[in-house]
Amino acid sequence: MVTLGNTKLMMLHHPGHTKGSCSYLFETKDRNRSYKVLIANMPSIIIDHKFSDVSSYPDIAKDYAYTLREMKKLDFDLWVAAHAGQFGLHEKHHPEDPYHPEVFMNKKDYFDELKELEKEYLGKKSEDQASGRTR
């Protein structure tokens, strides 16, 4: 937990993308309500070869599995991600738009994105299984 003034930022270890990947949860409020905000480091696959070929990160497949499982358990009201395209920032909000936090409340988008990333993970894992090399 990191405290920044009155804000407590919870760091969530979400390895896979890299060993030290993290997501963050914090609470904030406006004049209407409180929000639990997730800044998600989505576990996108960043390698072109098999997991078993990544000798510098032997637990990469296990870490992806862990992160995908743990990210499905998160409870939040609003979410954004490390990359604008992962949560549709440019479609949901433009600089001239008025304050409207509800555009970031779509949990379905979050779980759909996780589902797609899990498909990529399973595809990559099956490459290892097909070659008889798993970790």
Short mmCIF file of C-alpha atoms in Angstrom, two decimals:
data_model
loop_
_atom_site.label_atom_id
_atom_site.label_comp_id
_atom_site.label_asym_id
_atom_site.label_seq_id
_atom_site.Cartn_x
_atom_site.Cartn_y
_atom_site.Cartn_z
CA MET A 1 0.00 0.00 0.00
CA VAL A 2 1.32 3.42 -0.94
CA THR A 3 -0.18 6.50 0.72
CA LEU A 4 -0.25 9.71 -1.29
CA GLY A 5 -1.88 12.44 0.81
CA ASN A 6 -5.38 11.15 1.56
CA THR A 7 -5.20 8.52 -1.18
CA LYS A 8 -4.17 4.93 -0.52
CA LEU A 9 -2.89 3.23 -3.67
CA MET A 10 -2.93 -0.56 -3.54
CA MET A 11 -0.32 -2.15 -5.77
CA LEU A 12 -1.34 -5.52 -7.27
CA HIS A 13 1.42 -7.79 -8.55
CA HIS A 14 0.34 -8.93 -12.02
CA PRO A 15 3.40 -10.57 -13.61
CA GLY A 16 3.54 -12.16 -17.03
CA HIS A 17 3.78 -9.22 -19.37
CA THR A 18 7.00 -8.63 -17.44
CA LYS A 19 8.17 -10.03 -14.09
CA GLY A 20 7.36 -6.83 -12.22
CA SER A 21 4.09 -5.84 -13.90
CA CYS A 22 1.61 -4.25 -11.53
CA SER A 23 -1.92 -2.92 -11.56
CA TYR A 24 -3.28 -0.43 -9.06
CA LEU A 25 -6.50 0.09 -7.11
CA PHE A 26 -7.51 3.24 -5.27
CA GLU A 27 -10.62 4.98 -4.04
CA THR A 28 -11.60 8.51 -4.89
CA LYS A 29 -14.75 10.57 -4.76
CA ASP A 30 -16.40 13.47 -6.45
CA ARG A 31 -19.35 15.50 -5.22
CA ASN A 32 -21.80 12.72 -6.19
CA ARG A 33 -20.21 9.47 -5.04
CA SER A 34 -17.13 7.41 -4.27
CA TYR A 35 -15.37 5.25 -6.86
CA LYS A 36 -13.03 2.30 -6.62
CA VAL A 37 -10.67 2.80 -9.58
CA LEU A 38 -8.57 0.10 -11.25
CA ILE A 39 -5.54 1.03 -13.32
CA ALA A 40 -5.04 -2.31 -15.03
CA ASN A 41 -1.80 -3.57 -16.52
CA MET A 42 -3.49 -5.93 -18.96
CA PRO A 43 -1.49 -9.16 -19.45
CA SER A 44 -0.87 -8.88 -23.17
CA ILE A 45 1.50 -11.44 -24.71
CA ILE A 46 4.68 -9.64 -25.75
CA ILE A 47 6.78 -12.52 -27.10
CA ASP A 48 6.75 -14.06 -30.56
CA HIS A 49 8.16 -17.44 -29.55
CA LYS A 50 7.12 -20.20 -27.17
CA PHE A 51 6.99 -19.60 -23.42
CA SER A 52 9.52 -22.41 -22.95
CA ASP A 53 12.00 -20.50 -25.14
CA VAL A 54 12.15 -17.58 -22.68
CA SER A 55 15.10 -18.82 -20.61
CA SER A 56 15.45 -15.47 -18.81
CA TYR A 57 11.90 -15.81 -17.44
CA PRO A 58 11.22 -19.51 -16.78
CA ASP A 59 7.93 -18.88 -14.91
CA ILE A 60 6.39 -16.67 -17.58
CA ALA A 61 3.51 -19.07 -18.41
CA LYS A 62 2.71 -19.62 -14.73
CA ASP A 63 2.77 -15.87 -14.12
CA TYR A 64 0.38 -15.18 -16.99
CA ALA A 65 -2.00 -17.83 -15.64
CA TYR A 66 -1.80 -16.34 -12.15
CA THR A 67 -2.44 -12.81 -13.40
CA LEU A 68 -5.37 -13.78 -15.61
CA ARG A 69 -6.95 -15.67 -12.71
CA GLU A 70 -6.41 -12.86 -10.20
CA MET A 71 -7.58 -10.09 -12.51
CA LYS A 72 -10.93 -11.85 -12.92
CA LYS A 73 -11.48 -11.52 -9.14
CA LEU A 74 -11.04 -7.75 -8.92
CA ASP A 75 -13.83 -5.51 -7.71
CA PHE A 76 -13.92 -1.95 -9.06
CA ASP A 77 -16.25 0.77 -10.32
CA LEU A 78 -14.11 2.45 -12.97
CA TRP A 79 -11.22 1.04 -14.95
CA VAL A 80 -8.50 2.27 -17.26
CA ALA A 81 -5.41 0.49 -18.55
CA ALA A 82 -1.75 1.24 -19.17
CA HIS A 83 -2.44 1.60 -22.92
CA ALA A 84 -5.33 3.71 -24.27
CA GLY A 85 -6.31 1.10 -26.88
CA GLN A 86 -6.84 -1.57 -24.22
CA PHE A 87 -9.81 0.29 -22.75
CA GLY A 88 -10.97 2.38 -25.70
CA LEU A 89 -9.92 5.75 -24.27
CA HIS A 90 -10.15 7.63 -27.56
CA GLU A 91 -13.63 6.31 -28.26
CA LYS A 92 -14.90 6.94 -24.72
CA HIS A 93 -13.44 10.36 -23.98
CA HIS A 94 -12.18 13.35 -25.94
CA PRO A 95 -10.31 16.32 -24.43
CA GLU A 96 -13.27 18.66 -24.99
CA ASP A 97 -15.79 16.28 -23.37
CA PRO A 98 -17.36 17.32 -20.06
CA TYR A 99 -16.65 15.43 -16.84
CA HIS A 100 -18.37 12.05 -17.16
CA PRO A 101 -16.66 9.23 -15.21
CA GLU A 102 -19.43 6.78 -16.08
CA VAL A 103 -17.82 6.17 -19.49
CA PHE A 104 -15.14 4.17 -17.66
CA MET A 105 -17.61 1.99 -15.73
CA ASN A 106 -18.04 -0.72 -18.35
CA LYS A 107 -16.88 -3.90 -16.62
CA LYS A 108 -18.01 -5.91 -19.63
CA ASP A 109 -15.23 -4.30 -21.70
CA TYR A 110 -12.70 -5.24 -19.03
CA PHE A 111 -13.80 -8.87 -18.87
CA ASP A 112 -14.05 -9.09 -22.68
CA GLU A 113 -10.47 -7.82 -22.95
CA LEU A 114 -9.32 -10.36 -20.35
CA LYS A 115 -11.11 -13.12 -22.25
CA GLU A 116 -9.26 -12.19 -25.47
CA LEU A 117 -5.93 -12.07 -23.64
CA GLU A 118 -6.64 -15.47 -22.08
CA LYS A 119 -7.28 -16.90 -25.57
CA GLU A 120 -3.88 -15.58 -26.67
CA TYR A 121 -2.28 -17.07 -23.56
CA LEU A 122 -3.90 -20.49 -24.15
CA GLY A 123 -2.80 -20.41 -27.79
CA LYS A 124 0.77 -19.65 -26.78
CA LYS A 125 0.66 -22.36 -24.10
CA SER A 126 -0.60 -24.91 -26.64
CA GLU A 127 2.50 -24.18 -28.77
CA ASP A 128 4.62 -25.45 -25.87
CA GLN A 129 2.40 -28.48 -25.35
CA ALA A 130 2.50 -29.34 -29.07
CA SER A 131 6.30 -29.24 -29.01
CA GLY A 132 6.41 -31.30 -25.80
CA ARG A 133 8.12 -28.44 -23.96
CA THR A 134 6.25 -27.06 -20.98
CA ARG A 135 7.20 -25.32 -17.80
#
